[in-house]
Tab-separated table of C-alpha atoms and ligand atoms in Angstrom:
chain	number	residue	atom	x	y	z
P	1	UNK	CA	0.000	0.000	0.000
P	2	UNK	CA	1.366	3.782	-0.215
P	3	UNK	CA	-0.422	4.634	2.488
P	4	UNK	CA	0.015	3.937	6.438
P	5	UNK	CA	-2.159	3.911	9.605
P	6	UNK	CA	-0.874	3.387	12.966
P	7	UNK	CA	-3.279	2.421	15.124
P	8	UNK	CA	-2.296	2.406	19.038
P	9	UNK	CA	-4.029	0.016	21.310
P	10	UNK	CA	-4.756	-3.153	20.013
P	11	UNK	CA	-7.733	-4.156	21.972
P	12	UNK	CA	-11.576	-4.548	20.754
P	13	UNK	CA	-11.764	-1.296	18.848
P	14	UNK	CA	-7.808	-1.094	17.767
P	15	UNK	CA	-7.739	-4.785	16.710
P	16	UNK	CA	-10.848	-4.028	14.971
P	17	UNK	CA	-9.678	-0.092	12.917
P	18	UNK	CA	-7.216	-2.883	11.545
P	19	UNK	CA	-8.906	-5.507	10.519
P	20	UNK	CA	-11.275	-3.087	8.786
P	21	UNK	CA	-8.401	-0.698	7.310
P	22	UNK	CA	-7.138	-3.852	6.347
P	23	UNK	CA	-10.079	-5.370	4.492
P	24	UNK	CA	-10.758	-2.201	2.478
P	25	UNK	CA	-7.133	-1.811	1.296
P	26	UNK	CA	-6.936	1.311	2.904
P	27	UNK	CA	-3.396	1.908	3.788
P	28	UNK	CA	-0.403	-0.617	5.449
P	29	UNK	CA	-1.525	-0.714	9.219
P	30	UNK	CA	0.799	-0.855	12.357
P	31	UNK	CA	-0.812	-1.803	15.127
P	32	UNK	CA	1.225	-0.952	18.373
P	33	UNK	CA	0.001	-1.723	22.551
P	34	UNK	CA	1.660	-1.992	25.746
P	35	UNK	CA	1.884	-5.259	26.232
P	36	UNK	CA	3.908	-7.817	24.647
P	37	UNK	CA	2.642	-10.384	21.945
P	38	UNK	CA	-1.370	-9.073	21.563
P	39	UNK	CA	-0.621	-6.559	18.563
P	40	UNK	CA	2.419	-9.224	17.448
P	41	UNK	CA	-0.239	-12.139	17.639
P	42	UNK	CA	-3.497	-10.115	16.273
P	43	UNK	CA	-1.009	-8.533	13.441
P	44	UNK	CA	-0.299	-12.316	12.626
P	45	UNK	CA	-4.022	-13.443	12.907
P	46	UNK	CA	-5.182	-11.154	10.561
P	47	UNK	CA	-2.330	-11.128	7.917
P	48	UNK	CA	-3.353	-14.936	7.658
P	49	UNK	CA	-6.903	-13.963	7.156
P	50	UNK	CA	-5.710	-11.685	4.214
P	51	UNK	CA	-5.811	-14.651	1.696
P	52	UNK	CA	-8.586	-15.677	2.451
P	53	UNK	CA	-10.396	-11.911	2.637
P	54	UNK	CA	-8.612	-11.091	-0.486
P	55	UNK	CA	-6.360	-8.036	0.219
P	56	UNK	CA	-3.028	-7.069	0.125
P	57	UNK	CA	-2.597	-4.658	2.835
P	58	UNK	CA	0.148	-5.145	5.562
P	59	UNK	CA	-0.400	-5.552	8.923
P	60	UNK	CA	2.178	-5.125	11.642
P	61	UNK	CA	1.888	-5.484	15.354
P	62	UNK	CA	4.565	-4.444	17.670
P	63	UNK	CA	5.632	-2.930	20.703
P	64	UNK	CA	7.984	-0.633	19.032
P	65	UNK	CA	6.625	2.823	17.658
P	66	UNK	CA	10.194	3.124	15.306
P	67	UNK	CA	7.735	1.224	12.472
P	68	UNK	CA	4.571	3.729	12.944
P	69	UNK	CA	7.384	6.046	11.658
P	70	UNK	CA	5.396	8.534	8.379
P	71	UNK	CA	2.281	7.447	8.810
P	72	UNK	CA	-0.694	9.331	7.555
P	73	UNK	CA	-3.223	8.649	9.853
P	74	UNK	CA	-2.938	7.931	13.552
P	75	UNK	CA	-5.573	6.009	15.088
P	76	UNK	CA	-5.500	6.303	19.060
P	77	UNK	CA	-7.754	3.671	21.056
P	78	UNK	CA	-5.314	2.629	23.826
P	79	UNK	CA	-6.696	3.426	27.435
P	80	UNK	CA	-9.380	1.437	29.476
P	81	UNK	CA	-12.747	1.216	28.925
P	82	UNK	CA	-15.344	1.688	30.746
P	83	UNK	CA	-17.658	-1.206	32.731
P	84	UNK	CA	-21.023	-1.172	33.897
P	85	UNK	CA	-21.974	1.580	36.391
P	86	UNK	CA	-18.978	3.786	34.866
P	87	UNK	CA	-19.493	6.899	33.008
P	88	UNK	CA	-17.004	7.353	30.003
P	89	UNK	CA	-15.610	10.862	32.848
P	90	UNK	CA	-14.859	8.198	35.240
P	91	UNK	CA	-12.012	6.924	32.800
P	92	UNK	CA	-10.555	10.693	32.733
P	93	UNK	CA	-7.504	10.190	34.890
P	94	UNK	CA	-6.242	6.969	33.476
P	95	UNK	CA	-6.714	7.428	30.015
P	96	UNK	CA	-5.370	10.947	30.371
P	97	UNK	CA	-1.941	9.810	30.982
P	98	UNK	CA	-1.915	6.712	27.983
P	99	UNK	CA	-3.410	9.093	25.809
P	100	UNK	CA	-0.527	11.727	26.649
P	101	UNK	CA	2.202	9.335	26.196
P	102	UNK	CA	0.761	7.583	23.093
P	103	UNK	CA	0.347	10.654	21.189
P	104	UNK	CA	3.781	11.987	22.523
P	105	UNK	CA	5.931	8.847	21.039
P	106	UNK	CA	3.965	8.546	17.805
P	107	UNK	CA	3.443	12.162	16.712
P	108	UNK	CA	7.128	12.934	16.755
P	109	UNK	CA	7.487	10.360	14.272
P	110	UNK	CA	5.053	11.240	11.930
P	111	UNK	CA	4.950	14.929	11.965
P	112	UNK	CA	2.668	15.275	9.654
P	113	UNK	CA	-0.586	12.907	9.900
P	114	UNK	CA	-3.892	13.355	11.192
P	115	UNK	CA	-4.532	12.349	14.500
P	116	UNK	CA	-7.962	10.206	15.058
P	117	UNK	CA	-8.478	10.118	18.822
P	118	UNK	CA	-11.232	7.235	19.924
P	119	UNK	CA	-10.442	6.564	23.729
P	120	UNK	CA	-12.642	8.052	26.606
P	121	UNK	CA	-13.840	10.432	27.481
P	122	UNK	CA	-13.405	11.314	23.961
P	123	UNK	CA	-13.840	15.291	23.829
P	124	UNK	CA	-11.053	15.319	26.925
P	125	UNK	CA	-8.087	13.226	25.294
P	126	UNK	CA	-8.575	15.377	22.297
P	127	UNK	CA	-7.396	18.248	24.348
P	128	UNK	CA	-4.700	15.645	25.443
P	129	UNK	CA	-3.764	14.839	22.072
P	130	UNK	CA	-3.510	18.397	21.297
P	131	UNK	CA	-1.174	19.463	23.581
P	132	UNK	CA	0.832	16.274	23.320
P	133	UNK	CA	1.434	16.575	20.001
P	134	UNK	CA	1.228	20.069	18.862
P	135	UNK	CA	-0.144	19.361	15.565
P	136	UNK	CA	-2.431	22.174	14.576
P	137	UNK	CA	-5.922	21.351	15.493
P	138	UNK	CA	-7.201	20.239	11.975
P	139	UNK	CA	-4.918	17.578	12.347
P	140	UNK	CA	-6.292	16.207	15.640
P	141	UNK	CA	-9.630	15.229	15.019
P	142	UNK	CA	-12.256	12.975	17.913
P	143	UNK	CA	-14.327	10.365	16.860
P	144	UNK	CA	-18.091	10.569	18.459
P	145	UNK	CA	-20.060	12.185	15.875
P	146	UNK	CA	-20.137	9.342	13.102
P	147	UNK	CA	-20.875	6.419	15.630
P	148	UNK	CA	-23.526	8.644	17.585
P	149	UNK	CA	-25.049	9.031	14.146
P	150	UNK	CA	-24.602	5.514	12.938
P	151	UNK	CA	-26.494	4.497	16.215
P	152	UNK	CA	-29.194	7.194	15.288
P	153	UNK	CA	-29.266	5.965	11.767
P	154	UNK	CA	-29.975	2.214	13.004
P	155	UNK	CA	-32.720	3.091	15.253
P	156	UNK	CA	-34.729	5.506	12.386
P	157	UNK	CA	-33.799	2.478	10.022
P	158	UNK	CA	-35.457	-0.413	12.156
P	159	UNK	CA	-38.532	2.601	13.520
P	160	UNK	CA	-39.294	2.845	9.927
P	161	UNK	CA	-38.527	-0.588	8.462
P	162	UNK	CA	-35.948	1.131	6.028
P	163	UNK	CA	-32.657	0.636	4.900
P	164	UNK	CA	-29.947	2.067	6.711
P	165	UNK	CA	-28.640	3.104	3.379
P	166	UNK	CA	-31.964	5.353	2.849
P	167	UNK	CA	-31.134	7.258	6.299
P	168	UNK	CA	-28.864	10.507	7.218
P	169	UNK	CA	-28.760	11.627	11.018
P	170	UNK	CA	-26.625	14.598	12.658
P	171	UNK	CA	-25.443	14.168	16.055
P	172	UNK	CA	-23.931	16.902	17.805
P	173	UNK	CA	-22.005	18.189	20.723
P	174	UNK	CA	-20.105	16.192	23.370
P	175	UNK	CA	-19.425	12.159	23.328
P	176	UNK	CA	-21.595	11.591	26.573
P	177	UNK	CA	-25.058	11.950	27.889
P	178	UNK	CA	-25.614	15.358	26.655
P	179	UNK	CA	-24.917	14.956	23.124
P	180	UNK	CA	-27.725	16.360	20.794
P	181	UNK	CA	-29.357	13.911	18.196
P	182	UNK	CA	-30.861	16.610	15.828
P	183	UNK	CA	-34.205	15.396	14.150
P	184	UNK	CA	-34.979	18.013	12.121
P	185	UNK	CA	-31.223	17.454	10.358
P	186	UNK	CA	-31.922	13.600	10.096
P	187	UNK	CA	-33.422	12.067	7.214
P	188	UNK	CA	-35.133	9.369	5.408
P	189	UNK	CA	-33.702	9.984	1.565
P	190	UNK	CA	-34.131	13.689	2.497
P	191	UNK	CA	-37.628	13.488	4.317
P	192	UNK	CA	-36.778	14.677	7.738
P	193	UNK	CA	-37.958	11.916	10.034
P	194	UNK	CA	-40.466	14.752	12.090
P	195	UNK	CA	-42.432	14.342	8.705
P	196	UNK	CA	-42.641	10.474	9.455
P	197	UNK	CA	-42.868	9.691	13.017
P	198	UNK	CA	-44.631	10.658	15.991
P	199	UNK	CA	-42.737	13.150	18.788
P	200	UNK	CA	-42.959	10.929	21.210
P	201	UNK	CA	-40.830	8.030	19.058
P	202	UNK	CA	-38.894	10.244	17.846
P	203	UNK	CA	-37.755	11.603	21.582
P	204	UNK	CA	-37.823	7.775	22.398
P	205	UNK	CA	-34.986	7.403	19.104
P	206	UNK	CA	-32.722	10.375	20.493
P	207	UNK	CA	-32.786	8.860	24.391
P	208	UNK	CA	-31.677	5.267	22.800
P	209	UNK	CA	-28.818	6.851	21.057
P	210	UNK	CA	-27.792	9.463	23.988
P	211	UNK	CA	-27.484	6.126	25.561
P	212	UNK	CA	-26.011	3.712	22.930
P	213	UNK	CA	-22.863	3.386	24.335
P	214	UNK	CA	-24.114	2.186	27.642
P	215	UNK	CA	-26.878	0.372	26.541
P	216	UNK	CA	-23.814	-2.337	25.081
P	217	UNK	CA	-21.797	-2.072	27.967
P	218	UNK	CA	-24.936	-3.161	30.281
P	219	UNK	CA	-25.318	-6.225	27.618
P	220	UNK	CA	-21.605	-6.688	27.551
P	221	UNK	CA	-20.643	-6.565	30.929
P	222	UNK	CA	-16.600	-6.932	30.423
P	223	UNK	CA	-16.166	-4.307	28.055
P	224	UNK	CA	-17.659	-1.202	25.738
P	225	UNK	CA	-18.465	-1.535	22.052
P	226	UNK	CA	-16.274	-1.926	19.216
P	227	UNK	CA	-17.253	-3.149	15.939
P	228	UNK	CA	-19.342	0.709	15.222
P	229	UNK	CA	-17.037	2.672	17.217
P	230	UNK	CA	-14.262	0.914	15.064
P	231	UNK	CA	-16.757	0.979	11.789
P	232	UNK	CA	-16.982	5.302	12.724
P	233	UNK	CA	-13.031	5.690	12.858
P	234	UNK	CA	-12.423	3.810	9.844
P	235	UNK	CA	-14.798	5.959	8.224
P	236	UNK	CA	-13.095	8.997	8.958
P	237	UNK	CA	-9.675	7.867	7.642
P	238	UNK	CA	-10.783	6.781	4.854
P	239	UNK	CA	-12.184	10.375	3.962
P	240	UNK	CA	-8.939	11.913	4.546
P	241	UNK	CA	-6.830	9.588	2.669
P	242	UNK	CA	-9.456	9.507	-0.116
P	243	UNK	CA	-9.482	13.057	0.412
P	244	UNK	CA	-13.393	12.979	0.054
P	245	UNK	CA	-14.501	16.151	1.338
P	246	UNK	CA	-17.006	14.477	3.273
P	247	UNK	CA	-19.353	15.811	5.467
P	248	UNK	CA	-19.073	14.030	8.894
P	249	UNK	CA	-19.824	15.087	12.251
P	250	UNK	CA	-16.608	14.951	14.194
P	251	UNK	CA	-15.318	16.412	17.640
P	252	UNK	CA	-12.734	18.847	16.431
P	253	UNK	CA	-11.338	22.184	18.709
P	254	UNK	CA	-13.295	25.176	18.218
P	255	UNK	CA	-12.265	28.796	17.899
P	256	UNK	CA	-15.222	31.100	18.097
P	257	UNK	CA	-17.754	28.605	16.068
P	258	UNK	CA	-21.121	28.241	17.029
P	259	UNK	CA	-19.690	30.967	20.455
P	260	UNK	CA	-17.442	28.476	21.879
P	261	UNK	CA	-13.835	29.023	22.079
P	262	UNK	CA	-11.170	26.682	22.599
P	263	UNK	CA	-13.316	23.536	23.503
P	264	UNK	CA	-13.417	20.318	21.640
P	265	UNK	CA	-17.430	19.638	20.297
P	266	UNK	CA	-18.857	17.589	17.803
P	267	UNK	CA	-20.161	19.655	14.690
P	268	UNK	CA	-20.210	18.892	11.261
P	269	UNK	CA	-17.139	19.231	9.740
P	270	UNK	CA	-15.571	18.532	5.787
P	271	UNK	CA	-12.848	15.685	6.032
P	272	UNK	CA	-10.363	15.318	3.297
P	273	UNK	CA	-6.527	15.534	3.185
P	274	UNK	CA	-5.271	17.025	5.651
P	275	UNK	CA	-8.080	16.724	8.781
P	276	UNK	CA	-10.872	18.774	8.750
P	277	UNK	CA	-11.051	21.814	5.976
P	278	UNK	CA	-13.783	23.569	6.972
P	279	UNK	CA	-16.003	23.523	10.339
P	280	UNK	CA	-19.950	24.029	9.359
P	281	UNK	CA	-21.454	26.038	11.079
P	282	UNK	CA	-25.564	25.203	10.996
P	283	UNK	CA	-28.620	28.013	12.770
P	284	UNK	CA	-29.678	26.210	15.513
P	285	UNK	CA	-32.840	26.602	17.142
P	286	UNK	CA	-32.604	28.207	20.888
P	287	UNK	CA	-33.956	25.183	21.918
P	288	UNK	CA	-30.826	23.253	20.575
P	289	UNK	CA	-29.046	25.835	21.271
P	290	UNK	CA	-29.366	25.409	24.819
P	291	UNK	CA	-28.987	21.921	24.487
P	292	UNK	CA	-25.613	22.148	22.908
P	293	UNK	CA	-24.357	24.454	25.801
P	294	UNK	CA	-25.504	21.981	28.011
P	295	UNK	CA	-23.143	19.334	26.248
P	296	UNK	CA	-20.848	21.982	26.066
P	297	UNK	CA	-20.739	22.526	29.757
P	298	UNK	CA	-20.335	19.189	30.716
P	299	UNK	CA	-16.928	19.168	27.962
P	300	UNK	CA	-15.764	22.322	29.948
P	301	UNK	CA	-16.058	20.642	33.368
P	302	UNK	CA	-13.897	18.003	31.819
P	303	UNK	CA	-11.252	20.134	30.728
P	304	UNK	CA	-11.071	21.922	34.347
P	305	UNK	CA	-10.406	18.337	35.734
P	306	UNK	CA	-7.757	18.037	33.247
P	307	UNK	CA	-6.215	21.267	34.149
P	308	UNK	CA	-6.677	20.607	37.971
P	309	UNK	CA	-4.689	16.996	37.362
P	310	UNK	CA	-1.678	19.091	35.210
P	311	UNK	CA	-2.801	18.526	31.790
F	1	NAD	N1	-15.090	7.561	20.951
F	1	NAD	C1	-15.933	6.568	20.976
F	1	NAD	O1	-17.040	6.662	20.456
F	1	NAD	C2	-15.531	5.259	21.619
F	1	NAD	C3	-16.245	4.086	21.332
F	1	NAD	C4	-15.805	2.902	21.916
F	1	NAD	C5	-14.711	2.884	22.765
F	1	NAD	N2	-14.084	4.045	23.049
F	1	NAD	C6	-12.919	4.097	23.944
F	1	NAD	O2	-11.808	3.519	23.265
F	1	NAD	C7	-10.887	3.000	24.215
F	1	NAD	C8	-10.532	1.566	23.829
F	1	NAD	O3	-11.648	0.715	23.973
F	1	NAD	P1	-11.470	-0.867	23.767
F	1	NAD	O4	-12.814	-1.471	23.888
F	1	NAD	O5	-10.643	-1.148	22.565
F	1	NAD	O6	-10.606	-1.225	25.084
F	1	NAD	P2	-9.638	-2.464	25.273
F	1	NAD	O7	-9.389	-2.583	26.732
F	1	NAD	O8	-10.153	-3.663	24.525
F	1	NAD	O9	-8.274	-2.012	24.542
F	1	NAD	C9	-7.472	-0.970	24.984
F	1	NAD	C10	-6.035	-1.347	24.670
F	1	NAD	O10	-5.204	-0.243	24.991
F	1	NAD	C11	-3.961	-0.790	25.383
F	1	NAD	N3	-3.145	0.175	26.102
F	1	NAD	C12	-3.270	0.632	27.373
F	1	NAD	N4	-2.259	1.479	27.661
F	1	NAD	C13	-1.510	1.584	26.549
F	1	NAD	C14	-0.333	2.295	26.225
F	1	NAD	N5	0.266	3.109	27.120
F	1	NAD	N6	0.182	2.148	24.994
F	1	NAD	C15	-0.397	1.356	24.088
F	1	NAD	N7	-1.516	0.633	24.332
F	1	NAD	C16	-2.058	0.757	25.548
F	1	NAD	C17	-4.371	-1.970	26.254
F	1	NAD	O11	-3.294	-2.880	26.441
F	1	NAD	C18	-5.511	-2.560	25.439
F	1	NAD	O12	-5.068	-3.570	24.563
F	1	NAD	C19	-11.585	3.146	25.581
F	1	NAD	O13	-11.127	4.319	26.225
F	1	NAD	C20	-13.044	3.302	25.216
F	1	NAD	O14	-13.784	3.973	26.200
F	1	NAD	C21	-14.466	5.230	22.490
């Protein structure tokens, strides 16, 4: 391949970005963790499933970041996850520090790729990542926005006995609780869905997805999801290496945009070569408005914990 993702962490949603990068002959993928032999053995595991899948992409675990050296994309999972009766915040101290030292030891290496952060809580370790590696923001890029969506898109998909190819949903703000599934911006092949289902079902939609993540952690038990979450980041790569242009709600650092400064929010953003090109900025309602400083609040309190613990 000409192309190359590192992706750090090789657990259920690392192992996973590879073995989809992989499939889709996306780009050569290095997949680097902490402890000895799981990226060596899951590298080897799905190199031998190559002939079988039918591409030619490499895949390389190890321990050492010296091979993640040029890559174009960075793909950061490594951290814990959360368990049942944990919030993704509760992770915020641990994850803090992997996500600091992950981002430090690959970034220097490969000054110039885009930085994909996935581990929790997800708006907070982008603030990590950008200090860590201080890349310029459109080059450091959270994934939330496309799995929150994907989730909403499922759920208006089954409501409506629909394909999921026929549906388009926008979720904004933060990765937690107070993100903002936005009806009115989510479609049936460009029918909003408040033309096709009741307000009550369509409340009963956004509350499912607000609570996706945990909803599979309380069926799980052991871990958090990871074949979307993985699905979402592997989207996002693949529109900047394609250099699509495409549309994609992502967590990125805003300057001023929809009156927030300096805080990491999911908005819809255009993804191509390079991280994000251009932040859109859509009139929301005061209604979502208020809803989105509500998300944005909660992001803020994170970042004061971050502070207060010296990042
Ligand atoms: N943004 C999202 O929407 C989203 C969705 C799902 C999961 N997540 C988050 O992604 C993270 C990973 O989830 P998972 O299910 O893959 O967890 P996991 O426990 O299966 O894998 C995490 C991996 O990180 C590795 N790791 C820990 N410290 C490391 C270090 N210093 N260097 C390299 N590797 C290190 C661990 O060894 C482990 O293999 C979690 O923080 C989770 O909350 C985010």
């Amino acid at each position: 391949m000409l192309q190359k993702i590192t992706v750090i962490g090789a657990g259920n949603v690392g192992a996973t970005c590879a073995q989809r990068a992989a499939e889709k002959e996306l780009a050569d993928v290095v997949l680097v963790d902490v402890v000895e032999g799981l990226p060596q053995g899951k590298g080897l595991d799905l190199c031998e499933a190559a002939p079988v899948e039918k591409h030619d992409a490499g895949i390389l675990g190890t321990n050492d970041y010296a091979a993640t050296k040029d890559s174009d994309i960075i793909i950061v999972t490594a951290g814990i996850a959360r368990k049942p009766g944990m919030s993704r915040d509760d992770l915020i101290k641990t994850n803090a520090g992997i996500v600091q030292t992950v981002v430090k030891a690959a970034a220097k290496l490969s000054p110039q790729a885009v930085i994909i952060i996935v581990s929790n809580p997800l708006d907070a370790m982008c603030h990590v990542a950008l200090k860590a590696s201080g890349f310029p923001p459109e080059r450091v890029i959270g994934m939330a926005g496309v799995l929150d969506s994907a989730r909403f898109r499922f759920f208006i998909s089954e409501a409506l006995d629909v394909s999921v190819e026929s549906t388009h949903a926008f979720v904004l703000g933060g990765h937690g609780d107070t993100m903002v599934p936005l009806p009115r911006f989510s479609t049936v092949a460009g029918i909003p869905i408040t033309e096709l289902l009741p307000a009550d079902k369509i409340k009963a939609l956004c509350d499912r997805t607000a609570n996706g993540g945990a909803e599979i952690v309380g069926l799980l038990k052991t871990g958090s999801a990871f074949y979307a979450p993985a699905s979402s980041a592997v989207e996002m790569a693949a529109a900047i290496l394609k250099d699509k242009n495409k549309v994609l709600p992502c967590a990125v650092y805003l300057q001023g945009q929809y009156g927030y400064n300096d805080l990491y929010i999911g908005v819809p953003v255009k993804l191509g070569q390079g991280g994000v090109k251009q932040i859109i900025e859509i009139k929301l309602t005061p209604e979502e408005k208020s809803l989105l400083d509500n998300s944005a609040n909660a992001v803020k309190g994170l970042v004061k914990t971050l502070a207060d613990l010296g990042y």
